[in-house]
Amino acid sequence: QVQLVESGGGLVQTGGSLSLSCLASGRTFNSYPMGWFRQAPGTEREFVAFISRSGSITYYADSVKGRFTISRDNAKNTVYLQMNSLKPEDTAVYYCATRPRYYSANYDGPGTYDYWGQGTQVTVSS
């Protein structure tokens, strides 16, 4: 079993920045590729970013590319999501999740991730 705890969400103005953290415990953190997803009220859960086990490979949704950066520190069992130039459209609950290694390179499917955190609320005001 893997436990994931997100933190760092909050209220920020348009154009501002937030940094989210996802702390993992339970199984070996380095064994898991990781992803960030988000879900706004009345919408489907949306892929945000992916990072490989070592951190050498990353992928981003087009909507956040150039503004968000995913990273990880395996020594601290933590994945980060740095969010810059925030827009009201970024308002959502943000979730981190683990992804088994045997899945393909279609990283945007929520169904290919197994363990999920409880989420942290990000609200961008204008």
N, CA, C and O atoms as a GROMACS GRO file, in nm:
protein
  504
    1GLN      N    1   0.085  -0.119   0.000
    1GLN     CA    2   0.000   0.000   0.000
    1GLN      C    3   0.088   0.124   0.000
    1GLN      O    4   0.197   0.126   0.059
    2VAL      N    5   0.040   0.228  -0.066
    2VAL     CA    6   0.107   0.356  -0.071
    2VAL      C    7   0.010   0.462  -0.021
    2VAL      O    8  -0.107   0.464  -0.060
    3GLN      N    9   0.058   0.549   0.066
    3GLN     CA   10  -0.020   0.662   0.113
    3GLN      C   11   0.039   0.791   0.057
    3GLN      O   12   0.160   0.812   0.062
    4LEU      N   13  -0.047   0.876   0.005
    4LEU     CA   14  -0.005   1.002  -0.056
    4LEU      C   15  -0.078   1.117   0.012
    4LEU      O   16  -0.200   1.111   0.030
    5VAL      N   17  -0.005   1.221   0.048
    5VAL     CA   18  -0.063   1.338   0.113
    5VAL      C   19  -0.018   1.462   0.039
    5VAL      O   20   0.100   1.494   0.034
    6GLU      N   21  -0.116   1.533  -0.020
    6GLU     CA   22  -0.087   1.657  -0.091
    6GLU      C   23  -0.094   1.775   0.005
    6GLU      O   24  -0.166   1.773   0.104
    7SER      N   25  -0.016   1.878  -0.026
    7SER     CA   26  -0.020   2.001   0.051
    7SER      C   27   0.024   2.117  -0.038
    7SER      O   28   0.079   2.096  -0.146
    8GLY      N   29  -0.002   2.238   0.007
    8GLY     CA   30   0.044   2.357  -0.063
    8GLY      C   31  -0.063   2.433  -0.137
    8GLY      O   32  -0.036   2.541  -0.190
    9GLY      N   33  -0.185   2.381  -0.141
    9GLY     CA   34  -0.292   2.452  -0.208
    9GLY      C   35  -0.335   2.575  -0.130
    9GLY      O   36  -0.298   2.594  -0.014
   10GLY      N   37  -0.413   2.659  -0.197
   10GLY     CA   38  -0.460   2.780  -0.133
   10GLY      C   39  -0.520   2.875  -0.233
   10GLY      O   40  -0.551   2.838  -0.346
   11LEU      N   41  -0.536   2.999  -0.190
   11LEU     CA   42  -0.594   3.105  -0.272
   11LEU      C   43  -0.484   3.196  -0.322
   11LEU      O   44  -0.400   3.243  -0.245
   12VAL      N   45  -0.484   3.222  -0.453
   12VAL     CA   46  -0.383   3.307  -0.513
   12VAL      C   47  -0.447   3.390  -0.624
   12VAL      O   48  -0.546   3.348  -0.684
   13GLN      N   49  -0.392   3.507  -0.649
   13GLN     CA   50  -0.443   3.594  -0.755
   13GLN      C   51  -0.394   3.548  -0.892
   13GLN      O   52  -0.292   3.480  -0.904
   14THR      N   53  -0.467   3.587  -0.994
   14THR     CA   54  -0.425   3.560  -1.131
   14THR      C   55  -0.283   3.611  -1.154
   14THR      O   56  -0.250   3.723  -1.118
   15GLY      N   57  -0.201   3.526  -1.215
   15GLY     CA   58  -0.062   3.560  -1.239
   15GLY      C   59   0.033   3.519  -1.129
   15GLY      O   60   0.154   3.527  -1.146
   16GLY      N   61  -0.020   3.475  -1.018
   16GLY     CA   62   0.061   3.434  -0.906
   16GLY      C   63   0.111   3.292  -0.918
   16GLY      O   64   0.091   3.226  -1.021
   17SER      N   65   0.175   3.244  -0.812
   17SER     CA   66   0.237   3.112  -0.812
   17SER      C   67   0.202   3.035  -0.686
   17SER      O   68   0.177   3.093  -0.581
   18LEU      N   69   0.200   2.904  -0.700
   18LEU     CA   70   0.186   2.812  -0.588
   18LEU      C   71   0.275   2.692  -0.613
   18LEU      O   72   0.301   2.655  -0.728
   19SER      N   73   0.321   2.630  -0.505
   19SER     CA   74   0.398   2.507  -0.515
   19SER      C   75   0.328   2.398  -0.434
   19SER      O   76   0.310   2.412  -0.313
   20LEU      N   77   0.291   2.290  -0.500
   20LEU     CA   78   0.226   2.178  -0.436
   20LEU      C   79   0.327   2.068  -0.406
   20LEU      O   80   0.423   2.049  -0.480
   21SER      N   81   0.304   1.997  -0.297
   21SER     CA   82   0.389   1.885  -0.259
   21SER      C   83   0.303   1.761  -0.239
   21SER      O   84   0.188   1.770  -0.196
   22CYS      N   85   0.360   1.646  -0.270
   22CYS     CA   86   0.295   1.517  -0.248
   22CYS      C   87   0.394   1.427  -0.176
   22CYS      O   88   0.493   1.383  -0.234
   23LEU      N   89   0.367   1.399  -0.050
   23LEU     CA   90   0.453   1.315   0.031
   23LEU      C   91   0.402   1.172   0.029
   23LEU      O   92   0.285   1.148   0.059
   24ALA      N   93   0.488   1.079  -0.006
   24ALA     CA   94   0.452   0.938  -0.017
   24ALA      C   95   0.511   0.857   0.097
   24ALA      O   96   0.621   0.887   0.146
   25SER      N   97   0.438   0.756   0.139
   25SER     CA   98   0.487   0.663   0.240
   25SER      C   99   0.431   0.525   0.211
   25SER      O  100   0.338   0.510   0.132
   26GLY      N  101   0.488   0.424   0.275
   26GLY     CA  102   0.442   0.287   0.258
   26GLY      C  103   0.542   0.203   0.182
   26GLY      O  104   0.626   0.137   0.243
   27ARG      N  105   0.534   0.204   0.050
   27ARG     CA  106   0.625   0.129  -0.034
   27ARG      C  107   0.737   0.219  -0.086
   27ARG      O  108   0.734   0.340  -0.068
   28THR      N  109   0.834   0.157  -0.151
   28THR     CA  110   0.948   0.231  -0.201
   28THR      C  111   0.904   0.336  -0.302
   28THR      O  112   0.848   0.302  -0.406
   29PHE      N  113   0.929   0.461  -0.271
   29PHE     CA  114   0.884   0.571  -0.355
   29PHE      C  115   0.947   0.568  -0.492
   29PHE      O  116   0.881   0.600  -0.591
   30ASN      N  117   1.074   0.531  -0.500
   30ASN     CA  118   1.146   0.531  -0.626
   30ASN      C  119   1.091   0.430  -0.727
   30ASN      O  120   1.124   0.437  -0.845
   31SER      N  121   1.007   0.338  -0.683
   31SER     CA  122   0.949   0.238  -0.772
   31SER      C  123   0.831   0.289  -0.853
   31SER      O  124   0.781   0.218  -0.940
   32TYR      N  125   0.785   0.408  -0.826
   32TYR     CA  126   0.662   0.458  -0.885
   32TYR      C  127   0.682   0.580  -0.972
   32TYR      O  128   0.729   0.683  -0.924
   33PRO      N  129   0.646   0.571  -1.101
   33PRO     CA  130   0.620   0.694  -1.176
   33PRO      C  131   0.501   0.765  -1.111
   33PRO      O  132   0.416   0.701  -1.049
   34MET      N  133   0.495   0.897  -1.126
   34MET     CA  134   0.393   0.975  -1.057
   34MET      C  135   0.326   1.074  -1.151
   34MET      O  136   0.384   1.116  -1.251
   35GLY      N  137   0.204   1.109  -1.118
   35GLY     CA  138   0.132   1.208  -1.195
   35GLY      C  139   0.055   1.304  -1.108
   35GLY      O  140   0.023   1.274  -0.993
   36TRP      N  141   0.026   1.420  -1.164
   36TRP     CA  142  -0.065   1.516  -1.105
   36TRP      C  143  -0.188   1.528  -1.193
   36TRP      O  144  -0.178   1.537  -1.315
   37PHE      N  145  -0.305   1.529  -1.130
   37PHE     CA  146  -0.432   1.551  -1.196
   37PHE      C  147  -0.507   1.662  -1.124
   37PHE      O  148  -0.472   1.700  -1.013
   38ARG      N  149  -0.610   1.713  -1.190
   38ARG     CA  150  -0.694   1.814  -1.126
   38ARG      C  151  -0.839   1.793  -1.168
   38ARG      O  152  -0.867   1.737  -1.274
   39GLN      N  153  -0.930   1.841  -1.084
   39GLN     CA  154  -1.072   1.828  -1.113
   39GLN      C  155  -1.146   1.949  -1.060
   39GLN      O  156  -1.144   1.978  -0.940
   40ALA      N  157  -1.212   2.021  -1.150
   40ALA     CA  158  -1.296   2.134  -1.115
   40ALA      C  159  -1.440   2.087  -1.099
   40ALA      O  160  -1.476   1.982  -1.153
   41PRO      N  161  -1.523   2.161  -1.028
   41PRO     CA  162  -1.663   2.120  -1.010
   41PRO      C  163  -1.734   2.098  -1.143
   41PRO      O  164  -1.727   2.182  -1.232
   42GLY      N  165  -1.803   1.986  -1.155
   42GLY     CA  166  -1.879   1.956  -1.274
   42GLY      C  167  -1.798   1.912  -1.393
   42GLY      O  168  -1.852   1.903  -1.504
   43THR      N  169  -1.670   1.884  -1.376
   43THR     CA  170  -1.583   1.843  -1.485
   43THR      C  171  -1.520   1.708  -1.457
   43THR      O  172  -1.520   1.658  -1.344
   44GLU      N  173  -1.466   1.649  -1.563
   44GLU     CA  174  -1.395   1.523  -1.553
   44GLU      C  175  -1.254   1.547  -1.499
   44GLU      O  176  -1.196   1.653  -1.520
   45ARG      N  177  -1.201   1.450  -1.429
   45ARG     CA  178  -1.065   1.461  -1.380
   45ARG      C  179  -0.968   1.473  -1.497
   45ARG      O  180  -0.974   1.396  -1.593
   46GLU      N  181  -0.878   1.570  -1.490
   46GLU     CA  182  -0.794   1.610  -1.600
   46GLU      C  183  -0.647   1.588  -1.568
   46GLU      O  184  -0.600   1.622  -1.460
   47PHE      N  185  -0.575   1.531  -1.664
   47PHE     CA  186  -0.431   1.512  -1.650
   47PHE      C  187  -0.358   1.646  -1.650
   47PHE      O  188  -0.393   1.736  -1.727
   48VAL      N  189  -0.259   1.658  -1.564
   48VAL     CA  190  -0.178   1.779  -1.556
   48VAL      C  191  -0.033   1.753  -1.592
   48VAL      O  192   0.021   1.820  -1.681
   49ALA      N  193   0.031   1.657  -1.526
   49ALA     CA  194   0.173   1.633  -1.548
   49ALA      C  195   0.212   1.493  -1.504
   49ALA      O  196   0.147   1.432  -1.419
   50PHE      N  197   0.320   1.442  -1.563
   50PHE     CA  198   0.373   1.310  -1.533
   50PHE      C  199   0.524   1.320  -1.514
   50PHE      O  200   0.590   1.403  -1.576
   51ILE      N  201   0.577   1.234  -1.426
   51ILE     CA  202   0.722   1.226  -1.408
   51ILE      C  203   0.762   1.081  -1.388
   51ILE      O  204   0.695   1.006  -1.316
   52SER      N  205   0.871   1.041  -1.450
   52SER     CA  206   0.921   0.905  -1.440
   52SER      C  207   0.986   0.880  -1.304
   52SER      O  208   0.998   0.972  -1.223
   53ARG      N  209   1.027   0.756  -1.280
   53ARG     CA  210   1.081   0.719  -1.150
   53ARG      C  211   1.204   0.799  -1.110
   53ARG      O  212   1.218   0.841  -0.995
   54SER      N  213   1.291   0.821  -1.205
   54SER     CA  214   1.413   0.895  -1.178
   54SER      C  215   1.396   1.046  -1.191
   54SER      O  216   1.480   1.123  -1.145
   55GLY      N  217   1.287   1.088  -1.254
   55GLY     CA  218   1.266   1.228  -1.281
   55GLY      C  219   1.320   1.274  -1.414
   55GLY      O  220   1.312   1.393  -1.447
   56SER      N  221   1.377   1.183  -1.492
   56SER     CA  222   1.439   1.220  -1.618
   56SER      C  223   1.339   1.244  -1.731
   56SER      O  224   1.372   1.309  -1.830
   57ILE      N  225   1.217   1.192  -1.718
   57ILE     CA  226   1.115   1.208  -1.820
   57ILE      C  227   0.994   1.278  -1.758
   57ILE      O  228   0.945   1.237  -1.653
   58THR      N  229   0.948   1.382  -1.825
   58THR     CA  230   0.828   1.453  -1.781
   58THR      C  231   0.738   1.482  -1.899
   58THR      O  232   0.785   1.499  -2.011
   59TYR      N  233   0.607   1.487  -1.874
   59TYR     CA  234   0.508   1.523  -1.974
   59TYR      C  235   0.405   1.614  -1.910
   59TYR      O  236   0.376   1.603  -1.791
   60TYR      N  237   0.349   1.704  -1.992
   60TYR     CA  238   0.255   1.802  -1.943
   60TYR      C  239   0.134   1.812  -2.034
   60TYR      O  240   0.144   1.792  -2.155
   61ALA      N  241   0.021   1.842  -1.975
   61ALA     CA  242  -0.095   1.878  -2.054
   61ALA      C  243  -0.069   2.009  -2.127
   61ALA      O  244   0.001   2.096  -2.076
   62ASP      N  245  -0.126   2.022  -2.247
   62ASP     CA  246  -0.105   2.145  -2.324
   62ASP      C  247  -0.150   2.269  -2.247
   62ASP      O  248  -0.093   2.376  -2.264
   63SER      N  249  -0.251   2.254  -2.165
   63SER     CA  250  -0.307   2.368  -2.094
   63SER      C  251  -0.213   2.426  -1.989
   63SER      O  252  -0.230   2.541  -1.948
   64VAL      N  253  -0.114   2.348  -1.944
   64VAL     CA  254  -0.023   2.395  -1.840
   64VAL      C  255   0.121   2.402  -1.888
   64VAL      O  256   0.207   2.450  -1.814
   65LYS      N  257   0.149   2.355  -2.007
   65LYS     CA  258   0.286   2.352  -2.058
   65LYS      C  259   0.346   2.491  -2.062
   65LYS      O  260   0.285   2.586  -2.111
   66GLY      N  261   0.466   2.503  -2.009
   66GLY     CA  262   0.533   2.631  -2.002
   66GLY      C  263   0.504   2.710  -1.876
   66GLY      O  264   0.573   2.808  -1.847
   67ARG      N  265   0.403   2.669  -1.801
   67ARG     CA  266   0.367   2.738  -1.677
   67ARG      C  267   0.391   2.651  -1.553
   67ARG      O  268   0.430   2.703  -1.448
   68PHE      N  269   0.369   2.521  -1.565
   68PHE     CA  270   0.384   2.428  -1.453
   68PHE      C  271   0.509   2.345  -1.471
   68PHE      O  272   0.550   2.317  -1.583
   69THR      N  273   0.570   2.305  -1.359
   69THR     CA  274   0.687   2.218  -1.361
   69THR      C  275   0.670   2.109  -1.256
   69THR      O  276   0.647   2.138  -1.138
   70ILE      N  277   0.682   1.983  -1.299
   70ILE     CA  278   0.678   1.871  -1.207
   70ILE      C  279   0.821   1.827  -1.177
   70ILE      O  280   0.906   1.826  -1.266
   71SER      N  281   0.847   1.791  -1.053
   71SER     CA  282   0.978   1.745  -1.012
   71SER      C  283   0.962   1.647  -0.896
   71SER      O  284   0.853   1.632  -0.841
   72ARG      N  285   1.071   1.580  -0.861
   72ARG     CA  286   1.064   1.488  -0.748
   72ARG      C  287   1.196   1.482  -0.675
   72ARG      O  288   1.302   1.506  -0.733
   73ASP      N  289   1.188   1.449  -0.548
   73ASP     CA  290   1.305   1.428  -0.463
   73ASP      C  291   1.284   1.293  -0.397
   73ASP      O  292   1.215   1.282  -0.296
   74ASN      N  293   1.344   1.190  -0.454
   74ASN     CA  294   1.321   1.054  -0.405
   74ASN      C  295   1.376   1.033  -0.264
   74ASN      O  296   1.324   0.950  -0.189
   75ALA      N  297   1.480   1.106  -0.227
   75ALA     CA  298   1.534   1.096  -0.093
   75ALA      C  299   1.434   1.144   0.011
   75ALA      O  300   1.436   1.100   0.126
   76LYS      N  301   1.345   1.235  -0.029
   76LYS     CA  302   1.241   1.287   0.059
   76LYS      C  303   1.104   1.227   0.032
   76LYS      O  304   1.006   1.267   0.095
   77ASN      N  305   1.096   1.132  -0.061
   77ASN     CA  306   0.969   1.068  -0.097
   77ASN      C  307   0.863   1.170  -0.136
   77ASN      O  308   0.747   1.159  -0.096
   78THR      N  309   0.903   1.269  -0.213
   78THR     CA  310   0.815   1.381  -0.242
   78THR      C  311   0.816   1.416  -0.390
   78THR      O  312   0.921   1.418  -0.454
   79VAL      N  313   0.697   1.443  -0.444
   79VAL     CA  314   0.679   1.496  -0.578
   79VAL      C  315   0.624   1.637  -0.566
   79VAL      O  316   0.541   1.665  -0.480
   80TYR      N  317   0.670   1.726  -0.652
   80TYR     CA  318   0.631   1.866  -0.646
   80TYR      C  319   0.563   1.908  -0.776
   80TYR      O  320   0.586   1.850  -0.882
   81LEU      N  321   0.479   2.009  -0.766
   81LEU     CA  322   0.422   2.074  -0.882
   81LEU      C  323   0.432   2.224  -0.861
   81LEU      O  324   0.357   2.282  -0.782
   82GLN      N  325   0.526   2.286  -0.931
   82GLN     CA  326   0.541   2.430  -0.927
   82GLN      C  327   0.449   2.492  -1.031
   82GLN      O  328   0.458   2.458  -1.149
   83MET      N  329   0.361   2.581  -0.988
   83MET     CA  330   0.261   2.641  -1.076
   83MET      C  331   0.284   2.791  -1.082
   83MET      O  332   0.274   2.861  -0.980
   84ASN      N  333   0.314   2.840  -1.200
   84ASN     CA  334   0.338   2.982  -1.222
   84ASN      C  335   0.235   3.037  -1.320
   84ASN      O  336   0.167   2.962  -1.390
   85SER      N  337   0.225   3.169  -1.323
   85SER     CA  338   0.132   3.238  -1.414
   85SER      C  339  -0.007   3.178  -1.406
   85SER      O  340  -0.068   3.146  -1.508
   86LEU      N  341  -0.057   3.164  -1.286
   86LEU     CA  342  -0.184   3.097  -1.265
   86LEU      C  343  -0.301   3.177  -1.322
   86LEU      O  344  -0.301   3.300  -1.321
   87LYS      N  345  -0.400   3.102  -1.372
   87LYS     CA  346  -0.521   3.158  -1.430
   87LYS      C  347  -0.642   3.107  -1.354
   87LYS      O  348  -0.634   3.004  -1.287
   88PRO      N  349  -0.755   3.178  -1.362
   88PRO     CA  350  -0.877   3.126  -1.298
   88PRO      C  351  -0.914   2.987  -1.347
   88PRO      O  352  -0.972   2.909  -1.271
   89GLU      N  353  -0.882   2.954  -1.471
   89GLU     CA  354  -0.910   2.822  -1.525
   89GLU      C  355  -0.832   2.710  -1.456
   89GLU      O  356  -0.867   2.593  -1.471
   90ASP      N  357  -0.729   2.746  -1.381
   90ASP     CA  358  -0.652   2.647  -1.307
   90ASP      C  359  -0.717   2.609  -1.174
   90ASP      O  360  -0.670   2.518  -1.106
   91THR      N  361  -0.824   2.677  -1.137
   91THR     CA  362  -0.893   2.648  -1.013
   91THR      C  363  -0.948   2.506  -1.015
   91THR      O  364  -1.024   2.469  -1.105
   92ALA      N  365  -0.909   2.425  -0.916
   92ALA     CA  366  -0.950   2.286  -0.910
   92ALA      C  367  -0.893   2.223  -0.784
   92ALA      O  368  -0.811   2.283  -0.714
   93VAL      N  369  -0.937   2.101  -0.756
   93VAL     CA  370  -0.870   2.018  -0.658
   93VAL      C  371  -0.760   1.941  -0.730
   93VAL      O  372  -0.785   1.878  -0.833
   94TYR      N  373  -0.640   1.947  -0.678
   94TYR     CA  374  -0.525   1.883  -0.739
   94TYR      C  375  -0.488   1.755  -0.664
   94TYR      O  376  -0.479   1.755  -0.542
   95TYR      N  377  -0.469   1.647  -0.740
   95TYR     CA  378  -0.438   1.516  -0.685
   95TYR      C  379  -0.306   1.465  -0.738
   95TYR      O  380  -0.274   1.486  -0.855
   96CYS      N  381  -0.229   1.398  -0.654
   96CYS     CA  382  -0.115   1.322  -0.702
   96CYS      C  383  -0.150   1.174  -0.700
   96CYS      O  384  -0.239   1.132  -0.626
   97ALA      N  385  -0.082   1.095  -0.783
   97ALA     CA  386  -0.113   0.954  -0.797
   97ALA      C  387   0.009   0.876  -0.845
   97ALA      O  388   0.096   0.931  -0.912
   98THR      N  389   0.013   0.748  -0.809
   98THR     CA  390   0.118   0.659  -0.857
   98THR      C  391   0.072   0.588  -0.984
   98THR      O  392  -0.047   0.568  -1.006
   99ARG      N  393   0.169   0.549  -1.067
   99ARG     CA  394   0.140   0.480  -1.192
   99ARG      C  395   0.228   0.357  -1.204
   99ARG      O  396   0.350   0.369  -1.196
  100PRO      N  397   0.170   0.237  -1.223
  100PRO     CA  398   0.252   0.117  -1.240
  100PRO      C  399   0.344   0.129  -1.361
  100PRO      O  400   0.310   0.195  -1.459
  101ARG      N  401   0.458   0.065  -1.353
  101ARG     CA  402   0.559   0.076  -1.458
  101ARG      C  403   0.520   0.008  -1.587
  101ARG      O  404   0.573   0.043  -1.693
  102TYR      N  405   0.428  -0.089  -1.584
  102TYR     CA  406   0.398  -0.167  -1.703
  102TYR      C  407   0.304  -0.099  -1.801
  102TYR      O  408   0.280  -0.153  -1.909
  103TYR      N  409   0.249   0.017  -1.768
  103TYR     CA  410   0.160   0.087  -1.859
  103TYR      C  411   0.238   0.157  -1.969
  103TYR      O  412   0.358   0.182  -1.958
  104SER      N  413   0.166   0.189  -2.077
  104SER     CA  414   0.225   0.251  -2.193
  104SER      C  415   0.250   0.399  -2.168
  104SER      O  416   0.231   0.449  -2.058
  105ALA      N  417   0.294   0.468  -2.274
  105ALA     CA  418   0.329   0.609  -2.264
  105ALA      C  419   0.211   0.704  -2.283
  105ALA      O  420   0.232   0.822  -2.309
  106ASN      N  421   0.089   0.654  -2.272
  106ASN     CA  422  -0.028   0.740  -2.272
  106ASN      C  423  -0.057   0.783  -2.128
  106ASN      O  424  -0.140   0.722  -2.060
  107TYR      N  425   0.012   0.886  -2.084
  107TYR     CA  426   0.016   0.922  -1.943
  107TYR      C  427  -0.107   0.996  -1.892
  107TYR      O  428  -0.119   1.020  -1.772
  108ASP      N  429  -0.198   1.033  -1.982
  108ASP     CA  430  -0.309   1.120  -1.943
  108ASP      C  431  -0.432   1.046  -1.893
  108ASP      O  432  -0.531   1.111  -1.859
  109GLY      N  433  -0.431   0.916  -1.888
  109GLY     CA  434  -0.548   0.840  -1.848
  109GLY      C  435  -0.553   0.816  -1.698
  109GLY      O  436  -0.466   0.747  -1.644
  110PRO      N  437  -0.654   0.871  -1.629
  110PRO     CA  438  -0.664   0.846  -1.484
  110PRO      C  439  -0.672   0.699  -1.447
  110PRO      O  440  -0.626   0.659  -1.340
  111GLY      N  441  -0.730   0.617  -1.536
  111GLY     CA  442  -0.745   0.475  -1.509
  111GLY      C  443  -0.615   0.397  -1.506
  111GLY      O  444  -0.614   0.282  -1.462
  112THR      N  445  -0.506   0.456  -1.552
  112THR     CA  446  -0.377   0.388  -1.550
  112THR      C  447  -0.298   0.418  -1.423
  112THR      O  448  -0.185   0.372  -1.410
  113TYR      N  449  -0.355   0.494  -1.331
  113TYR     CA  450  -0.294   0.524  -1.203
  113TYR      C  451  -0.367   0.449  -1.092
  113TYR      O  452  -0.488   0.428  -1.101
  114ASP      N  453  -0.296   0.408  -0.989
  114ASP     CA  454  -0.359   0.321  -0.889
  114ASP      C  455  -0.380   0.388  -0.753
  114ASP      O  456  -0.492   0.391  -0.704
  115TYR      N  457  -0.275   0.440  -0.690
  115TYR     CA  458  -0.290   0.504  -0.560
  115TYR      C  459  -0.304   0.654  -0.574
  115TYR      O  460  -0.229   0.717  -0.649
  116TRP      N  461  -0.400   0.712  -0.502
  116TRP     CA  462  -0.433   0.853  -0.511
  116TRP      C  463  -0.432   0.919  -0.375
  116TRP      O  464  -0.468   0.858  -0.274
  117GLY      N  465  -0.392   1.046  -0.372
  117GLY     CA  466  -0.404   1.125  -0.252
  117GLY      C  467  -0.544   1.181  -0.238
  117GLY      O  468  -0.630   1.158  -0.324
  118GLN      N  469  -0.568   1.256  -0.131
  118GLN     CA  470  -0.700   1.313  -0.104
  118GLN      C  471  -0.723   1.445  -0.176
  118GLN      O  472  -0.837   1.491  -0.184
  119GLY      N  473  -0.619   1.506  -0.226
  119GLY     CA  474  -0.632   1.629  -0.302
  119GLY      C  475  -0.610   1.753  -0.218
  119GLY      O  476  -0.627   1.752  -0.096
  120THR      N  477  -0.572   1.861  -0.286
  120THR     CA  478  -0.556   1.990  -0.223
  120THR      C  479  -0.618   2.096  -0.313
  120THR      O  480  -0.598   2.095  -0.434
  121GLN      N  481  -0.694   2.188  -0.254
  121GLN     CA  482  -0.769   2.287  -0.330
  121GLN      C  483  -0.680   2.402  -0.373
  121GLN      O  484  -0.606   2.460  -0.292
  122VAL      N  485  -0.687   2.435  -0.501
  122VAL     CA  486  -0.620   2.552  -0.556
  122VAL      C  487  -0.727   2.644  -0.613
  122VAL      O  488  -0.806   2.603  -0.699
  123THR      N  489  -0.730   2.768  -0.567
  123THR     CA  490  -0.826   2.866  -0.615
  123THR      C  491  -0.752   2.988  -0.665
  123THR      O  492  -0.672   3.048  -0.593
  124VAL      N  493  -0.778   3.025  -0.790
  124VAL     CA  494  -0.713   3.141  -0.852
  124VAL      C  495  -0.820   3.246  -0.876
  124VAL      O  496  -0.916   3.222  -0.950
  125SER      N  497  -0.805   3.361  -0.814
  125SER     CA  498  -0.902   3.468  -0.823
  125SER      C  499  -0.855   3.576  -0.919
  125SER      O  500  -0.735   3.592  -0.942
  126SER      N  501  -0.950   3.650  -0.974
  126SER     CA  502  -0.920   3.761  -1.063
  126SER      C  503  -0.982   3.890  -1.015
  126SER      O  504  -0.966   3.994  -1.080
   0.00000   0.00000   0.00000
